[in-house]
mmCIF file of C-alpha atoms and ligand atoms in Angstrom:
data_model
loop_
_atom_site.group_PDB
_atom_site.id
_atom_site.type_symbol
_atom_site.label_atom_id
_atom_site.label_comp_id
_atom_site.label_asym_id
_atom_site.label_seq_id
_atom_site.Cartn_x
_atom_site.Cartn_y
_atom_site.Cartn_z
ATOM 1 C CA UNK A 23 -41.510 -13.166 -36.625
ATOM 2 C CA UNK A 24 -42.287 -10.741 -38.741
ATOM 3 C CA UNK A 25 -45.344 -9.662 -36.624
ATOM 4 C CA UNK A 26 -43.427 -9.294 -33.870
ATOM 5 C CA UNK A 27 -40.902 -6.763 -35.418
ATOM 6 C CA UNK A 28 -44.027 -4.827 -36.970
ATOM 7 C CA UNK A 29 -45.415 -4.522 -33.373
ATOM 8 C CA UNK A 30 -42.580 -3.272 -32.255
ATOM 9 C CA UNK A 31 -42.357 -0.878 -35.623
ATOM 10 C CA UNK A 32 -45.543 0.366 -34.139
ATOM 11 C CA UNK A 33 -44.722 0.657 -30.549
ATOM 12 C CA UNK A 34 -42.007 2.721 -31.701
ATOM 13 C CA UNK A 35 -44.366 5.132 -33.408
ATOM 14 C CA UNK A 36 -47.019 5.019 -31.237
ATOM 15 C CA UNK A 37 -45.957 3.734 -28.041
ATOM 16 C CA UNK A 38 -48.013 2.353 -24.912
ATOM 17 C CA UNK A 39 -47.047 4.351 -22.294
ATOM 18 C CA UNK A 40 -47.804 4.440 -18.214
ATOM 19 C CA UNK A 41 -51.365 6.151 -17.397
ATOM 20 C CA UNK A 42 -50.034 7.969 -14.805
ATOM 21 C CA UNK A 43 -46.468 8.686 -15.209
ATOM 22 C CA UNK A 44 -46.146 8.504 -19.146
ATOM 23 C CA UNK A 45 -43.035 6.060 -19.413
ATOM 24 C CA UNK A 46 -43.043 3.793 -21.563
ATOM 25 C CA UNK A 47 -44.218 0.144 -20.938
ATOM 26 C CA UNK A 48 -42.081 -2.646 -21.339
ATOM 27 C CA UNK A 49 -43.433 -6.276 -21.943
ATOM 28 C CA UNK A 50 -45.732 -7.664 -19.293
ATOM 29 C CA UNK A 51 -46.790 -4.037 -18.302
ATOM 30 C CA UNK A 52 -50.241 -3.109 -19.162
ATOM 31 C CA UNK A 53 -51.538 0.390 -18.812
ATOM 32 C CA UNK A 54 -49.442 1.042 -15.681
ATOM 33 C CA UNK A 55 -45.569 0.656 -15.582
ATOM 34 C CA UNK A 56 -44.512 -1.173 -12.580
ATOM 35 C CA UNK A 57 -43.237 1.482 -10.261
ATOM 36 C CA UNK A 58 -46.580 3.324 -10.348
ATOM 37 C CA UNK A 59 -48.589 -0.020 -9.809
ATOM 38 C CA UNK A 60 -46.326 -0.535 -6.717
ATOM 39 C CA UNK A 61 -47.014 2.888 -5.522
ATOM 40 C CA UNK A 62 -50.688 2.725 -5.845
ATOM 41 C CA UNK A 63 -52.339 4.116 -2.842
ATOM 42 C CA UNK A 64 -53.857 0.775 -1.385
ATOM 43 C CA UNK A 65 -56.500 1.330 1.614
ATOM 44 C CA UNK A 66 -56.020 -1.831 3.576
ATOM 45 C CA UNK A 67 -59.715 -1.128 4.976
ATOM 46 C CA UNK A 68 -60.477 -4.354 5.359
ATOM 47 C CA UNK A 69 -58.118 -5.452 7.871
ATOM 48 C CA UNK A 70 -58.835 -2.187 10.094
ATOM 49 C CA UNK A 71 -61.075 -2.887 13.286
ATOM 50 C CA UNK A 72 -62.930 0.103 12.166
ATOM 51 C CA UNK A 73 -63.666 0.028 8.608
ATOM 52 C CA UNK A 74 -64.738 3.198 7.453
ATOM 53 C CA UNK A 75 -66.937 2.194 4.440
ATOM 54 C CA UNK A 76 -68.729 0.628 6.880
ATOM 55 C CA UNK A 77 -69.953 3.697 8.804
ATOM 56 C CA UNK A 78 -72.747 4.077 7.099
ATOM 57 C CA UNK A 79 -74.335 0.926 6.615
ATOM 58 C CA UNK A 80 -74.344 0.279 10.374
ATOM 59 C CA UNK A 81 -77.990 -0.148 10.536
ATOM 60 C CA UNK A 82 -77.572 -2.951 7.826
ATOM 61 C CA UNK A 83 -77.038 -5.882 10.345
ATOM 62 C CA UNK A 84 -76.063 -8.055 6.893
ATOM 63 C CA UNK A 85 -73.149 -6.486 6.033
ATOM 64 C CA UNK A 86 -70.540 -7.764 7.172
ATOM 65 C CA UNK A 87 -67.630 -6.651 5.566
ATOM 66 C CA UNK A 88 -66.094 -4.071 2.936
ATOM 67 C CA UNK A 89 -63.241 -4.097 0.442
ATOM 68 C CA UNK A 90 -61.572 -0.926 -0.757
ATOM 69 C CA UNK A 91 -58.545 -1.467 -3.597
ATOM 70 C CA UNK A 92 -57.199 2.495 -3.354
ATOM 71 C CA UNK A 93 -57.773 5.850 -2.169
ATOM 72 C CA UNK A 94 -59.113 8.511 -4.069
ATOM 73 C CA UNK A 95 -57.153 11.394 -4.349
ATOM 74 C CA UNK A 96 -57.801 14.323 -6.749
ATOM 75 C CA UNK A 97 -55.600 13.862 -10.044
ATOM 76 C CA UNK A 98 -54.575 10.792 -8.108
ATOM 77 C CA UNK A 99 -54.144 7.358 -10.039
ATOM 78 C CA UNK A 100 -57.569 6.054 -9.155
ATOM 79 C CA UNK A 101 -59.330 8.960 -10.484
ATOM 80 C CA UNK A 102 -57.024 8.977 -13.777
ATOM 81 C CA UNK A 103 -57.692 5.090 -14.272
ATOM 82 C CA UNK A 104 -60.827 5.342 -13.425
ATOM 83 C CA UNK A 105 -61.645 8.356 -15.857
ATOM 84 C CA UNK A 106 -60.578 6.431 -18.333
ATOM 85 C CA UNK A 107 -63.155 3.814 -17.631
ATOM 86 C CA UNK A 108 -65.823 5.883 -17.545
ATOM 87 C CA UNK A 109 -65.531 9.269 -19.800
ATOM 88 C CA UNK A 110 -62.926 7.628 -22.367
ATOM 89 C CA UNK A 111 -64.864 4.468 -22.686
ATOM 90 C CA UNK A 112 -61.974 2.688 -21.919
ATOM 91 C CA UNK A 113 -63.574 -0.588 -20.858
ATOM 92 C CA UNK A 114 -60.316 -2.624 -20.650
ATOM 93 C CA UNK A 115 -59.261 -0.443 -17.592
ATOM 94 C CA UNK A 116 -62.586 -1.461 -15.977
ATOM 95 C CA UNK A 117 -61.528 -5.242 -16.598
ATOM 96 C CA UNK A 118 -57.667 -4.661 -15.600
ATOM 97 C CA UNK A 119 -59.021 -2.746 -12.320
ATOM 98 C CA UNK A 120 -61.054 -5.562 -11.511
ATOM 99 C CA UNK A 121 -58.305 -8.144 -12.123
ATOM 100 C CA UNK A 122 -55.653 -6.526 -9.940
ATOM 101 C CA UNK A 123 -58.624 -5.474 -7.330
ATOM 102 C CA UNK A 124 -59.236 -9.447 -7.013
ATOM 103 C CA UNK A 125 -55.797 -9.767 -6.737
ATOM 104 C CA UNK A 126 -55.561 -7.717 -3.659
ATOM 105 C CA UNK A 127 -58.280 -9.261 -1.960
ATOM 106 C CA UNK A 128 -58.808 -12.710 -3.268
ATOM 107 C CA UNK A 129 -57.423 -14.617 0.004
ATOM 108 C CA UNK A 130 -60.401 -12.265 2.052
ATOM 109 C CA UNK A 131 -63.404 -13.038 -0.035
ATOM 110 C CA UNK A 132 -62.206 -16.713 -0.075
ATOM 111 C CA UNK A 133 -62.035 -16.779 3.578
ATOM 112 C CA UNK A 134 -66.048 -15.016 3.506
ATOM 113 C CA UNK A 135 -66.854 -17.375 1.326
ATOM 114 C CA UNK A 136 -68.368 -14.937 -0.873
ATOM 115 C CA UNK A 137 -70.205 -16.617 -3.759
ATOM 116 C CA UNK A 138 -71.493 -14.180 -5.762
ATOM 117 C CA UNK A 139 -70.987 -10.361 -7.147
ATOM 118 C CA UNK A 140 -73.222 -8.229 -7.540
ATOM 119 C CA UNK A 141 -72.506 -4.442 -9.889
ATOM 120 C CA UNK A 142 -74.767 -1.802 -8.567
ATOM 121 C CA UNK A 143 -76.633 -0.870 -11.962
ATOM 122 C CA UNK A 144 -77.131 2.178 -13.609
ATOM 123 C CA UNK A 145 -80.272 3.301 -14.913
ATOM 124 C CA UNK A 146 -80.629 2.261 -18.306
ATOM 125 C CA UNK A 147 -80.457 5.674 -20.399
ATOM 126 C CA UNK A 148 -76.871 6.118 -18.129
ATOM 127 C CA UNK A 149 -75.726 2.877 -19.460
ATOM 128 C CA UNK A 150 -76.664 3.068 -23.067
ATOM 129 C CA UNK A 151 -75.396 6.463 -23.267
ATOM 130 C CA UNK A 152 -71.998 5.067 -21.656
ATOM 131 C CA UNK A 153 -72.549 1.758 -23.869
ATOM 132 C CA UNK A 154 -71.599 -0.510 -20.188
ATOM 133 C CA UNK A 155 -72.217 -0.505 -16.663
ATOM 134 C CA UNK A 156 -68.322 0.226 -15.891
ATOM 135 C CA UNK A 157 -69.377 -1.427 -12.082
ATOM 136 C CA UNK A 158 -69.832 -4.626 -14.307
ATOM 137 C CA UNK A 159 -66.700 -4.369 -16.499
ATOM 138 C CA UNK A 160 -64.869 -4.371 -13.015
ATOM 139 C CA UNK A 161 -66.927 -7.355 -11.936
ATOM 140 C CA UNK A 162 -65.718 -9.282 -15.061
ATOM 141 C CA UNK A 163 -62.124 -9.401 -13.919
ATOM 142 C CA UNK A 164 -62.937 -10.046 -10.257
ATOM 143 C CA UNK A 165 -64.408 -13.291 -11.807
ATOM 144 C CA UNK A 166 -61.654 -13.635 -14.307
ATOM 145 C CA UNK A 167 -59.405 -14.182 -10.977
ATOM 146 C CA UNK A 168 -61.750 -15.475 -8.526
ATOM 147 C CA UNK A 169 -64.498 -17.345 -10.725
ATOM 148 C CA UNK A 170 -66.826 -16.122 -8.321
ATOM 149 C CA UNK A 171 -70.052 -15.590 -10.194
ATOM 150 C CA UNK A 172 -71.110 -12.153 -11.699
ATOM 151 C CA UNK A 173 -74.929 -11.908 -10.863
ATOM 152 C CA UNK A 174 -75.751 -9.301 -13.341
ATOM 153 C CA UNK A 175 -79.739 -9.145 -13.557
ATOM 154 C CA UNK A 176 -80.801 -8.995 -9.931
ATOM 155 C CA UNK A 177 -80.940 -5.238 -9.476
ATOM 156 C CA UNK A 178 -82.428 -2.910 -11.518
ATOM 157 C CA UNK A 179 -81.791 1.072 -11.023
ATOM 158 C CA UNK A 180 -85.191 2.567 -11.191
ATOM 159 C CA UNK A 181 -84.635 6.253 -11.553
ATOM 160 C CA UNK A 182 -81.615 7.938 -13.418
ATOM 161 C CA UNK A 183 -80.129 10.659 -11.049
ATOM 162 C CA UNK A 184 -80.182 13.664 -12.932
ATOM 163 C CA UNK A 185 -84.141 14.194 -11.775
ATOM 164 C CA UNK A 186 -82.956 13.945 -8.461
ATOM 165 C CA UNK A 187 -79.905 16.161 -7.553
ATOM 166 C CA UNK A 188 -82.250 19.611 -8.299
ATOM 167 C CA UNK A 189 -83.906 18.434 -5.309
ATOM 168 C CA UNK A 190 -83.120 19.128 -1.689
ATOM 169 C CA UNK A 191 -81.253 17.418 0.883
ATOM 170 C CA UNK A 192 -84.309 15.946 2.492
ATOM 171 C CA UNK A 193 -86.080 15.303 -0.633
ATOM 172 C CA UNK A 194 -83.183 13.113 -2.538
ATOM 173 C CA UNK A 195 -82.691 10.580 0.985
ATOM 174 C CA UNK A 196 -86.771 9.687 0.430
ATOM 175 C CA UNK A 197 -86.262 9.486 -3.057
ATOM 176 C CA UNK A 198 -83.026 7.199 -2.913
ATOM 177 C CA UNK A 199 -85.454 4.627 -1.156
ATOM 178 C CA UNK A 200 -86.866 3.973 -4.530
ATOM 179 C CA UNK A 201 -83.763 4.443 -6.540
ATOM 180 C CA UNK A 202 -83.122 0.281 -6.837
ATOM 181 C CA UNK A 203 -85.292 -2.699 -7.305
ATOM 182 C CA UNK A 204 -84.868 -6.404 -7.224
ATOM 183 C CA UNK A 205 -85.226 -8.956 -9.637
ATOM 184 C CA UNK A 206 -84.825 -12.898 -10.064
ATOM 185 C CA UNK A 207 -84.849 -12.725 -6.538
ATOM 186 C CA UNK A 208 -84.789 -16.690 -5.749
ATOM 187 C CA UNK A 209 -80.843 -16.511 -6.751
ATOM 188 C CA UNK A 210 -79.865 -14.516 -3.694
ATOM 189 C CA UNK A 211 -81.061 -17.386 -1.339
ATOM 190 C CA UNK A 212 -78.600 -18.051 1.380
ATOM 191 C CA UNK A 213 -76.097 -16.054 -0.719
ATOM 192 C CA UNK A 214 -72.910 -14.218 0.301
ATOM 193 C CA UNK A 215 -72.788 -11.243 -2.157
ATOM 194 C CA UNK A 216 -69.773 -8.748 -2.595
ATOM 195 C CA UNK A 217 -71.630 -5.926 -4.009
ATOM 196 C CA UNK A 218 -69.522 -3.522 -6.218
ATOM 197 C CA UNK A 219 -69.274 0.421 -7.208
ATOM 198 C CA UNK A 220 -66.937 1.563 -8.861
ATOM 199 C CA UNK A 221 -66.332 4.398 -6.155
ATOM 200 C CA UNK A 222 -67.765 5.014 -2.752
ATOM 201 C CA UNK A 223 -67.997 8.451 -1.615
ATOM 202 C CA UNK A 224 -70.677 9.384 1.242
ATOM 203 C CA UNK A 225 -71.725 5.840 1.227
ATOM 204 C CA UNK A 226 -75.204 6.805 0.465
ATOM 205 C CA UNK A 227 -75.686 4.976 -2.798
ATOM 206 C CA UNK A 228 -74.403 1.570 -2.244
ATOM 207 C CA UNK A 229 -75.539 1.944 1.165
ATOM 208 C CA UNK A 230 -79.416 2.535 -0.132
ATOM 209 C CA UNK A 231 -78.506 -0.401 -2.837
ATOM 210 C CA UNK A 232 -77.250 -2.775 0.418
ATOM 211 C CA UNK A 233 -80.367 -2.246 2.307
ATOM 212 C CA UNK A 234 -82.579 -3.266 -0.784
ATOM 213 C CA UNK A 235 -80.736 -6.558 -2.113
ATOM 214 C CA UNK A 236 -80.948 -7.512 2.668
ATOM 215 C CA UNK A 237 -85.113 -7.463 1.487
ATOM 216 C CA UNK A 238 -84.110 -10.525 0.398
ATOM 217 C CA UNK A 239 -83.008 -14.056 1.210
ATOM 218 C CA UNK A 240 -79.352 -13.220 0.882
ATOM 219 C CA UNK A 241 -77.235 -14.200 3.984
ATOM 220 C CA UNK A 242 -74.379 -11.803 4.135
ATOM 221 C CA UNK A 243 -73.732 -8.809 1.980
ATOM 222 C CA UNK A 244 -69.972 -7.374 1.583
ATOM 223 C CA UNK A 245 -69.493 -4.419 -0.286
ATOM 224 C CA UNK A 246 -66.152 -3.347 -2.689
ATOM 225 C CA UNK A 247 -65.471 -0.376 -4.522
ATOM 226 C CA UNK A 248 -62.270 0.549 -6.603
ATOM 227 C CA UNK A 249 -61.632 3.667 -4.790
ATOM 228 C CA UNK A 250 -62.826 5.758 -1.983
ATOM 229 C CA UNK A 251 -62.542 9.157 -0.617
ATOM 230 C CA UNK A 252 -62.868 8.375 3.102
HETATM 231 ZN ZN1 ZN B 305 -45.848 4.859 -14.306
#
């Protein structure tokens, strides 16, 4: 009892309020009051004929499918949650996102029969500066939901971006060839693998990382991202 009335002593003082609209949560909100998580800007990709995060993996004849939770507008909700996660080291939003993300689409990857999820990886230095591959904290709470297994040591990212974006156009598309690597590759074996950024922009990254996990066994290949821009 007494705990309780000295959390709410300290909610008073220091209360948890709504990442996007400020207002204070009540009980059974977390991070986001309830109007603005019914107001989040949900894609619905996946059940369009044309999906358009799937425009550029067309040459990919293994992927089959792509999930989308919002759109990314500037100062928009994904971009604040999602700030969080990444420049605030915030890694419970990376969980939460993942969580309500699964939510969204758990009835779809059930029906693909997706058994695995994969986090495209940052290079190493990226992720021990960060301290976590915030792809892989959103992977967590897609298999908090789904129980879908997290494969988390099949790709490897080989080169850390920062030596690449001096270089031009034509230069960084024959680098990005190189840019992932697979390990532990008997695991991917007649697999169906959602494979998950955080946010898909051009395409180009998770399209290069798509094309090297279909070098292997792996039957079908879906991707997923938090948020997009297209
Ligand atoms: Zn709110």
């Amino acid at each position: 009892m007494i705990k309780k009335y000295w959390k709410d002593f300290l909610s008073l003082i220091y209360p948890n309020v709504c990442y996007n609209c400020e207002v204070a949560l009540v009980e059974g909100e977390e991070k986001i009051c309830l109007r603005c998580f019914r107001d989040f800007p949900l894609t619905h990709y996946h059940e369009m004929e044309s999906n358009p995060l799937l425009q550029s993996t067309s040459g990919n004849l293994k992927v089959k499918g792509a999930f989308c939770y919002m759109k990314f507008n500037k100062a928009g909700i994904a971009q604040k949650l999602l700030h969080e996660l990444k420049y605030k080291n915030n890694a419970s939003v990376g969980l939460l996102l993942g969580e309500w993300f699964a939510n969204y689409i758990k009835e779809d990857l059930l029906a693909a029969d997706i058994d695995a999820i994969i986090p495209v990886p940052l290079h190493k230095n990226k992720q021990r500066k960060r301290g976590y591959n915030q792809s892989e904290v959103i992977t967590r709470g897609l298999n908090k939901v789904t129980g879908i297994e997290v494969l988390n040591d099949v790709m490897i990212r080989t080169k850390n971006v920062s030596s690449q974006t001096k270089k031009g156009k034509v230069d960084r598309w024959q680098n990005v060839d190189a840019l992932y690597m697979l390990e532990n590759v008997k695991v991917l074996d007649g697999r169906r693998v959602l494979l998950l950024d955080d946010v898909i922009t051009t395409g180009a990254t998770i399209g290069t990382a798509a094309e090297v996990l279909a070098e292997s066994e792996v039957q079908e290949i879906y991707l997923g991202c938090i948020a997009s821009g297209k």
